[in-house]
mmCIF file of C-alpha atoms in Angstrom:
data_model
loop_
_atom_site.group_PDB
_atom_site.id
_atom_site.type_symbol
_atom_site.label_atom_id
_atom_site.label_comp_id
_atom_site.label_asym_id
_atom_site.label_seq_id
_atom_site.Cartn_x
_atom_site.Cartn_y
_atom_site.Cartn_z
ATOM 1 C CA MET A 1 48.468 143.522 163.910
ATOM 2 C CA PRO A 2 50.668 144.836 161.045
ATOM 3 C CA GLY A 3 49.657 141.821 158.952
ATOM 4 C CA ILE A 4 45.952 142.578 159.423
ATOM 5 C CA LEU A 5 46.509 146.228 158.487
ATOM 6 C CA PHE A 6 48.442 145.262 155.357
ATOM 7 C CA GLY A 7 45.670 142.829 154.396
ATOM 8 C CA ILE A 8 42.919 145.395 154.923
ATOM 9 C CA GLY A 9 44.985 147.918 152.965
ATOM 10 C CA ALA A 10 45.413 145.552 150.013
ATOM 11 C CA TYR A 11 41.831 144.342 149.743
ATOM 12 C CA GLY A 12 40.433 147.763 150.678
ATOM 13 C CA LEU A 13 42.313 149.432 147.820
ATOM 14 C CA TRP A 14 41.220 146.701 145.390
ATOM 15 C CA GLY A 15 37.653 147.183 146.594
ATOM 16 C CA LEU A 16 37.746 150.932 145.932
ATOM 17 C CA LEU A 17 39.297 150.528 142.468
ATOM 18 C CA PRO A 18 35.979 151.173 140.634
ATOM 19 C CA LEU A 19 36.006 154.768 141.902
ATOM 20 C CA TYR A 20 39.426 155.297 140.323
ATOM 21 C CA PHE A 21 38.308 153.898 136.962
ATOM 22 C CA MET A 22 35.268 156.178 136.920
ATOM 23 C CA VAL A 23 37.361 159.341 137.349
ATOM 24 C CA LEU A 24 39.525 158.236 134.401
ATOM 25 C CA LYS A 25 36.680 158.800 131.936
ATOM 26 C CA PRO A 26 36.718 159.484 129.001
ATOM 27 C CA ALA A 27 39.581 156.952 128.820
ATOM 28 C CA GLY A 28 38.304 153.516 127.772
ATOM 29 C CA ALA A 29 39.187 150.120 129.177
ATOM 30 C CA VAL A 30 41.903 149.413 126.587
ATOM 31 C CA GLU A 31 43.687 152.716 127.217
ATOM 32 C CA ILE A 32 43.421 152.314 130.994
ATOM 33 C CA VAL A 33 44.972 148.829 130.907
ATOM 34 C CA ALA A 34 47.736 149.914 128.501
ATOM 35 C CA ASN A 35 48.677 152.799 130.805
ATOM 36 C CA ARG A 36 48.375 150.568 133.842
ATOM 37 C CA VAL A 37 50.941 148.178 132.361
ATOM 38 C CA VAL A 38 53.452 150.835 131.278
ATOM 39 C CA TRP A 39 53.330 152.961 134.426
ATOM 40 C CA SER A 40 53.403 149.893 136.671
ATOM 41 C CA LEU A 41 56.697 148.908 135.041
ATOM 42 C CA VAL A 42 58.077 152.423 135.593
ATOM 43 C CA PHE A 43 56.979 152.412 139.237
ATOM 44 C CA CYS A 44 58.441 148.938 139.808
ATOM 45 C CA ALA A 45 61.765 150.040 138.313
ATOM 46 C CA ILE A 46 61.846 153.016 140.702
ATOM 47 C CA LEU A 47 60.882 150.781 143.611
ATOM 48 C CA LEU A 48 63.561 148.208 142.811
ATOM 49 C CA THR A 49 66.143 150.997 142.653
ATOM 50 C CA VAL A 50 65.081 152.512 145.988
ATOM 51 C CA MET A 51 64.977 149.088 147.653
ATOM 52 C CA ARG A 52 68.228 148.012 145.957
ATOM 53 C CA ALA A 53 66.430 144.857 144.909
ATOM 54 C CA TRP A 54 67.458 144.537 141.264
ATOM 55 C CA LYS A 55 69.576 141.460 141.951
ATOM 56 C CA PRO A 56 66.722 139.019 142.780
ATOM 57 C CA MET A 57 64.628 140.415 139.919
ATOM 58 C CA LEU A 58 67.456 139.949 137.392
ATOM 59 C CA ALA A 59 68.136 136.466 138.771
ATOM 60 C CA ALA A 60 64.493 135.550 138.194
ATOM 61 C CA GLY A 61 64.652 137.116 134.727
ATOM 62 C CA ARG A 62 67.566 134.859 133.761
ATOM 63 C CA ASN A 63 65.555 131.738 134.518
ATOM 64 C CA PRO A 64 63.677 130.759 131.311
ATOM 65 C CA ARG A 65 61.154 128.621 133.170
ATOM 66 C CA THR A 66 60.323 131.424 135.603
ATOM 67 C CA VAL A 67 59.970 133.970 132.800
ATOM 68 C CA ALA A 68 57.735 131.620 130.789
ATOM 69 C CA THR A 69 55.518 131.034 133.819
ATOM 70 C CA LEU A 70 55.263 134.743 134.566
ATOM 71 C CA ALA A 71 54.564 135.479 130.892
ATOM 72 C CA GLY A 72 51.559 133.173 131.117
ATOM 73 C CA ALA A 73 50.495 134.914 134.322
ATOM 74 C CA ALA A 74 50.892 138.282 132.594
ATOM 75 C CA LEU A 75 48.485 137.342 129.797
ATOM 76 C CA LEU A 76 45.911 136.119 132.313
ATOM 77 C CA ILE A 77 46.110 139.241 134.469
ATOM 78 C CA ALA A 78 45.846 141.407 131.337
ATOM 79 C CA VAL A 79 42.570 139.639 130.459
ATOM 80 C CA ASN A 80 41.412 140.162 134.047
ATOM 81 C CA TRP A 81 42.306 143.874 134.083
ATOM 82 C CA LEU A 82 40.695 144.494 130.691
ATOM 83 C CA THR A 83 37.485 142.675 131.629
ATOM 84 C CA TYR A 84 37.252 144.433 134.979
ATOM 85 C CA SER A 85 37.884 147.904 133.532
ATOM 86 C CA TRP A 86 35.291 147.338 130.818
ATOM 87 C CA ALA A 87 32.750 146.078 133.362
ATOM 88 C CA VAL A 88 33.086 149.089 135.668
ATOM 89 C CA LEU A 89 32.955 151.596 132.806
ATOM 90 C CA ASN A 90 29.920 149.920 131.215
ATOM 91 C CA GLU A 91 27.596 149.573 134.206
ATOM 92 C CA HIS A 92 28.504 145.986 135.055
ATOM 93 C CA ALA A 93 30.150 146.682 138.434
ATOM 94 C CA VAL A 94 27.699 144.354 140.229
ATOM 95 C CA GLU A 95 28.641 141.511 137.887
ATOM 96 C CA ALA A 96 32.332 142.340 138.376
ATOM 97 C CA ALA A 97 31.883 142.047 142.147
ATOM 98 C CA LEU A 98 30.135 138.725 141.569
ATOM 99 C CA GLY A 99 33.211 137.510 139.678
ATOM 100 C CA TYR A 100 35.428 138.043 142.698
ATOM 101 C CA PHE A 101 32.865 136.458 145.023
ATOM 102 C CA ILE A 102 32.878 133.384 142.746
ATOM 103 C CA ASN A 103 36.681 133.326 142.520
ATOM 104 C CA PRO A 104 37.271 131.182 145.664
ATOM 105 C CA LEU A 105 34.863 128.576 144.257
ATOM 106 C CA VAL A 106 36.740 128.602 140.940
ATOM 107 C CA SER A 107 40.045 128.164 142.789
ATOM 108 C CA VAL A 108 38.655 125.077 144.520
ATOM 109 C CA LEU A 109 37.375 123.745 141.181
ATOM 110 C CA LEU A 110 40.769 124.258 139.525
ATOM 111 C CA GLY A 111 42.409 122.478 142.442
ATOM 112 C CA VAL A 112 40.267 119.428 141.672
ATOM 113 C CA LEU A 113 40.556 119.512 137.872
ATOM 114 C CA VAL A 114 44.195 120.543 137.490
ATOM 115 C CA LEU A 115 45.975 119.653 140.730
ATOM 116 C CA LYS A 116 43.863 116.517 141.354
ATOM 117 C CA GLU A 117 43.031 117.642 144.874
ATOM 118 C CA LYS A 118 40.314 115.794 146.790
ATOM 119 C CA LEU A 119 37.394 117.762 148.170
ATOM 120 C CA ARG A 120 35.869 117.296 151.593
ATOM 121 C CA PRO A 121 32.055 116.939 151.901
ATOM 122 C CA LEU A 122 31.492 120.585 152.867
ATOM 123 C CA GLN A 123 33.581 121.738 149.904
ATOM 124 C CA TRP A 124 31.491 119.552 147.554
ATOM 125 C CA ALA A 125 28.335 121.076 149.031
ATOM 126 C CA ALA A 126 29.716 124.591 148.501
ATOM 127 C CA MET A 127 30.545 123.784 144.881
ATOM 128 C CA ALA A 128 27.006 122.449 144.294
ATOM 129 C CA VAL A 129 25.432 125.588 145.787
ATOM 130 C CA GLY A 130 27.783 127.761 143.708
ATOM 131 C CA PHE A 131 26.758 125.935 140.521
ATOM 132 C CA ILE A 132 23.073 126.465 141.329
ATOM 133 C CA ALA A 133 23.837 130.150 141.984
ATOM 134 C CA VAL A 134 25.338 130.566 138.514
ATOM 135 C CA LEU A 135 22.221 128.962 136.988
ATOM 136 C CA VAL A 136 19.957 131.320 138.956
ATOM 137 C CA LEU A 137 22.030 134.325 137.895
ATOM 138 C CA ALA A 138 21.971 133.171 134.268
ATOM 139 C CA VAL A 139 18.161 133.316 134.456
ATOM 140 C CA ALA A 140 18.342 136.681 136.246
ATOM 141 C CA TYR A 141 20.629 138.237 133.615
ATOM 142 C CA GLY A 142 18.899 136.498 130.714
ATOM 143 C CA THR A 143 22.267 135.086 129.712
ATOM 144 C CA VAL A 144 25.307 133.416 131.262
ATOM 145 C CA PRO A 145 27.098 135.998 133.498
ATOM 146 C CA TRP A 146 30.153 136.018 131.222
ATOM 147 C CA VAL A 147 31.817 139.033 132.837
ATOM 148 C CA ALA A 148 31.724 137.441 136.291
ATOM 149 C CA LEU A 149 32.942 134.081 134.992
ATOM 150 C CA ALA A 150 35.717 135.683 132.905
ATOM 151 C CA LEU A 151 36.977 137.558 135.968
ATOM 152 C CA ALA A 152 36.716 134.522 138.262
ATOM 153 C CA PHE A 153 38.432 132.108 135.877
ATOM 154 C CA SER A 154 41.145 134.511 134.661
ATOM 155 C CA PHE A 155 42.122 135.334 138.249
ATOM 156 C CA GLY A 156 41.751 131.703 139.283
ATOM 157 C CA PHE A 157 44.103 130.535 136.539
ATOM 158 C CA TYR A 158 46.409 133.471 137.360
ATOM 159 C CA GLY A 159 46.732 132.178 140.918
ATOM 160 C CA LEU A 160 47.278 128.657 139.632
ATOM 161 C CA VAL A 161 50.064 129.755 137.275
ATOM 162 C CA LYS A 162 51.694 131.863 139.989
ATOM 163 C CA LYS A 163 51.639 128.806 142.241
ATOM 164 C CA GLY A 164 54.174 127.336 139.809
ATOM 165 C CA VAL A 165 56.590 130.120 140.761
ATOM 166 C CA GLY A 166 55.891 129.724 144.467
ATOM 167 C CA SER A 167 58.039 131.764 146.809
ATOM 168 C CA ARG A 168 61.013 131.893 144.420
ATOM 169 C CA VAL A 169 60.074 135.355 143.170
ATOM 170 C CA ASP A 170 58.987 138.224 145.432
ATOM 171 C CA ALA A 171 55.911 140.347 144.642
ATOM 172 C CA VAL A 172 57.741 143.363 143.177
ATOM 173 C CA SER A 173 60.044 141.255 140.988
ATOM 174 C CA SER A 174 57.091 139.211 139.794
ATOM 175 C CA LEU A 175 55.053 142.288 138.868
ATOM 176 C CA THR A 176 58.107 143.791 137.146
ATOM 177 C CA ILE A 177 58.585 140.771 134.907
ATOM 178 C CA GLU A 178 54.868 140.438 134.186
ATOM 179 C CA THR A 179 54.511 144.089 133.163
ATOM 180 C CA ALA A 180 57.765 143.930 131.178
ATOM 181 C CA VAL A 181 56.263 141.081 129.138
ATOM 182 C CA LEU A 182 53.129 143.130 128.452
ATOM 183 C CA THR A 183 54.813 146.510 127.904
ATOM 184 C CA PRO A 184 55.630 146.127 124.159
ATOM 185 C CA ILE A 185 51.951 145.353 123.506
ATOM 186 C CA ALA A 186 50.819 148.184 125.787
ATOM 187 C CA VAL A 187 53.143 150.718 124.138
ATOM 188 C CA GLY A 188 51.909 149.594 120.719
ATOM 189 C CA VAL A 189 48.307 150.106 121.853
ATOM 190 C CA MET A 190 49.115 153.583 123.204
ATOM 191 C CA ILE A 191 50.775 154.558 119.912
ATOM 192 C CA TRP A 192 47.827 153.213 117.930
ATOM 193 C CA LEU A 193 45.330 155.107 120.100
ATOM 194 C CA SER A 194 47.359 158.290 119.647
ATOM 195 C CA MET A 195 47.553 157.877 115.865
ATOM 196 C CA THR A 196 43.785 157.348 115.638
ATOM 197 C CA ASP A 197 43.059 160.359 117.913
ATOM 198 C CA ALA A 198 41.480 158.015 120.471
ATOM 199 C CA ALA A 199 44.058 158.570 123.220
ATOM 200 C CA THR A 200 43.174 160.779 126.194
ATOM 201 C CA LEU A 201 46.522 160.698 128.021
ATOM 202 C CA THR A 202 47.708 164.105 126.789
ATOM 203 C CA THR A 203 44.460 165.619 125.523
ATOM 204 C CA ASN A 204 42.373 166.015 128.693
ATOM 205 C CA GLY A 205 44.522 168.209 130.869
ATOM 206 C CA ALA A 206 47.290 167.699 133.393
ATOM 207 C CA GLY A 207 44.978 166.211 136.031
ATOM 208 C CA HIS A 208 43.838 163.422 133.719
ATOM 209 C CA LEU A 209 47.425 162.725 132.632
ATOM 210 C CA TRP A 210 48.648 162.351 136.202
ATOM 211 C CA LEU A 211 45.680 160.183 137.142
ATOM 212 C CA LEU A 212 46.629 157.763 134.356
ATOM 213 C CA VAL A 213 50.297 157.877 135.336
ATOM 214 C CA ALA A 214 49.253 157.097 138.932
ATOM 215 C CA SER A 215 47.834 153.781 137.726
ATOM 216 C CA GLY A 216 51.327 152.350 138.213
ATOM 217 C CA VAL A 217 51.250 153.181 141.917
ATOM 218 C CA ILE A 218 47.633 152.091 142.296
ATOM 219 C CA THR A 219 48.454 148.739 140.701
ATOM 220 C CA ALA A 220 51.651 148.006 142.611
ATOM 221 C CA VAL A 221 50.879 149.228 146.141
ATOM 222 C CA PRO A 222 48.000 146.798 146.917
ATOM 223 C CA LEU A 223 50.101 143.924 145.575
ATOM 224 C CA ILE A 224 52.970 144.887 147.868
ATOM 225 C CA PHE A 225 50.560 145.176 150.814
ATOM 226 C CA PHE A 226 49.142 141.753 149.936
ATOM 227 C CA GLY A 227 52.630 140.225 149.882
ATOM 228 C CA ALA A 228 53.383 141.738 153.286
ATOM 229 C CA ALA A 229 50.086 140.410 154.696
ATOM 230 C CA ALA A 230 50.587 136.921 153.257
ATOM 231 C CA ARG A 231 54.006 136.644 154.925
ATOM 232 C CA ARG A 232 52.611 137.648 158.341
ATOM 233 C CA LEU A 233 49.164 136.027 158.500
ATOM 234 C CA PRO A 234 47.832 132.459 158.447
ATOM 235 C CA LEU A 235 46.344 131.429 155.105
ATOM 236 C CA SER A 236 42.884 131.160 156.688
ATOM 237 C CA THR A 237 42.995 134.820 157.769
ATOM 238 C CA VAL A 238 44.074 135.955 154.305
ATOM 239 C CA GLY A 239 41.233 133.853 152.896
ATOM 240 C CA LEU A 240 38.704 135.681 155.063
ATOM 241 C CA LEU A 241 40.090 139.118 154.199
ATOM 242 C CA GLN A 242 39.727 138.459 150.466
ATOM 243 C CA TYR A 243 35.944 138.924 150.728
ATOM 244 C CA LEU A 244 36.504 142.596 151.651
ATOM 245 C CA ALA A 245 37.292 143.633 148.058
ATOM 246 C CA PRO A 246 34.153 142.289 146.307
ATOM 247 C CA THR A 247 32.013 143.438 149.239
ATOM 248 C CA LEU A 248 33.228 147.025 148.786
ATOM 249 C CA GLN A 249 32.809 146.730 144.999
ATOM 250 C CA PHE A 250 29.263 145.462 145.481
ATOM 251 C CA ILE A 251 28.379 148.313 147.862
ATOM 252 C CA LEU A 252 29.811 150.890 145.436
ATOM 253 C CA ALA A 253 27.869 149.374 142.529
ATOM 254 C CA LEU A 254 24.599 149.752 144.432
ATOM 255 C CA THR A 255 25.142 153.057 146.239
ATOM 256 C CA VAL A 256 27.415 155.091 143.949
ATOM 257 C CA PHE A 257 26.829 153.668 140.470
ATOM 258 C CA LYS A 258 23.112 152.953 141.171
ATOM 259 C CA GLU A 259 23.104 149.646 139.286
ATOM 260 C CA ALA A 260 19.935 147.564 139.283
ATOM 261 C CA MET A 261 19.579 144.671 141.710
ATOM 262 C CA PRO A 262 16.234 142.913 141.102
ATOM 263 C CA PRO A 263 15.059 140.089 143.440
ATOM 264 C CA GLU A 264 16.322 137.269 141.204
ATOM 265 C CA ARG A 265 19.869 138.699 141.331
ATOM 266 C CA TRP A 266 19.627 138.940 145.121
ATOM 267 C CA ALA A 267 18.662 135.259 145.102
ATOM 268 C CA GLY A 268 21.715 134.357 143.000
ATOM 269 C CA PHE A 269 24.073 136.438 145.131
ATOM 270 C CA GLY A 270 22.534 134.932 148.260
ATOM 271 C CA LEU A 271 23.369 131.430 147.056
ATOM 272 C CA VAL A 272 26.942 132.514 146.260
ATOM 273 C CA TRP A 273 27.295 133.906 149.783
ATOM 274 C CA VAL A 274 25.946 130.644 151.263
ATOM 275 C CA ALA A 275 28.577 128.723 149.280
ATOM 276 C CA LEU A 276 31.295 131.088 150.541
ATOM 277 C CA VAL A 277 30.148 130.612 154.143
ATOM 278 C CA MET A 278 30.496 126.855 153.636
ATOM 279 C CA LEU A 279 34.020 127.257 152.255
ATOM 280 C CA THR A 280 34.923 129.612 155.098
ATOM 281 C CA ILE A 281 33.694 127.176 157.755
ATOM 282 C CA ASP A 282 35.700 124.399 156.106
ATOM 283 C CA MET A 283 38.769 126.644 155.884
ATOM 284 C CA ILE A 284 38.555 127.737 159.528
ATOM 285 C CA GLY A 285 38.240 124.118 160.596
ATOM 286 C CA GLY A 286 41.345 123.180 158.598
ATOM 287 C CA PRO A 287 43.989 123.815 161.308
ATOM 288 C CA ARG A 288 41.962 121.877 163.904
ATOM 289 C CA ARG A 289 41.467 119.012 161.441
ATOM 290 C CA ASN A 290 45.196 118.926 160.674
ATOM 291 C CA ARG A 291 46.057 118.820 164.375
ATOM 292 C CA ARG A 292 43.743 115.846 164.862
ATOM 293 C CA LEU A 293 45.310 114.023 161.905
ATOM 294 C CA ARG A 294 48.829 114.670 163.242
ATOM 295 C CA ALA A 295 47.807 113.477 166.686
ATOM 296 C CA ALA A 296 46.269 110.313 165.235
ATOM 297 C CA ALA A 297 49.402 109.667 163.172
ATOM 298 C CA ALA A 298 51.602 110.135 166.249
ATOM 299 C CA VAL A 299 49.514 107.653 168.253
ATOM 300 C CA SER A 300 49.628 105.045 165.490
#
């Protein structure tokens, strides 16, 4: 039960993130991401101190290979954060939700192309339906849905890069190193925005300032919840919970942000959901399939 609650907490908070970005106006996407990086590092430092967990973080930081891997992950997550913030602030929340619906399909594709994994028939069928969905949505939008694809591929590659670290680095240490890599750039951006009178951190009242500072907590807490859920739940359960975030984002885009959803977009989204159902059925059947294979191997 605690694992389920942690998982719902993580994906629920990620799903409600568009509401937070909207109350940060008039801050733009670049300023939001810069503050998110800096205040996440501050929050992680406080958290590591309270948890007395500096030792594993420093050990990871002394490993050049680990730092290089996490630096690559940091650049990918920065692209993801920037794209997502821009999308929500510029009336593309529906397309942003689409990106996270497509993400599982991208992860499967990367597994084939990069890790040389072999797909089962149902997975191939899901990939084919997903490809058709992107074509339908390209017609619906009048162009390739670049925002959705940028989000799906940046997060897909982020997961792939993080797979190289595996379980050697815990969630808080990983986020600390990633934000530390990005902080010099983020601080430079904040200084530049201030010098060009484009910064809103200190010019829109105390409430706005503290909302931006809170981005550190809002970034780190869902990640910590996710780590706690992943340690307690089967991978298949975590895989099912991941659909909660884009579902909430999609509902917010339609009901709160009042974004358009013409029939052709519904058709594209419907195909994406069909592909996800296929992947889910295949994923749920995985444990049973593995048991049969083990039993067959034992008999032989």
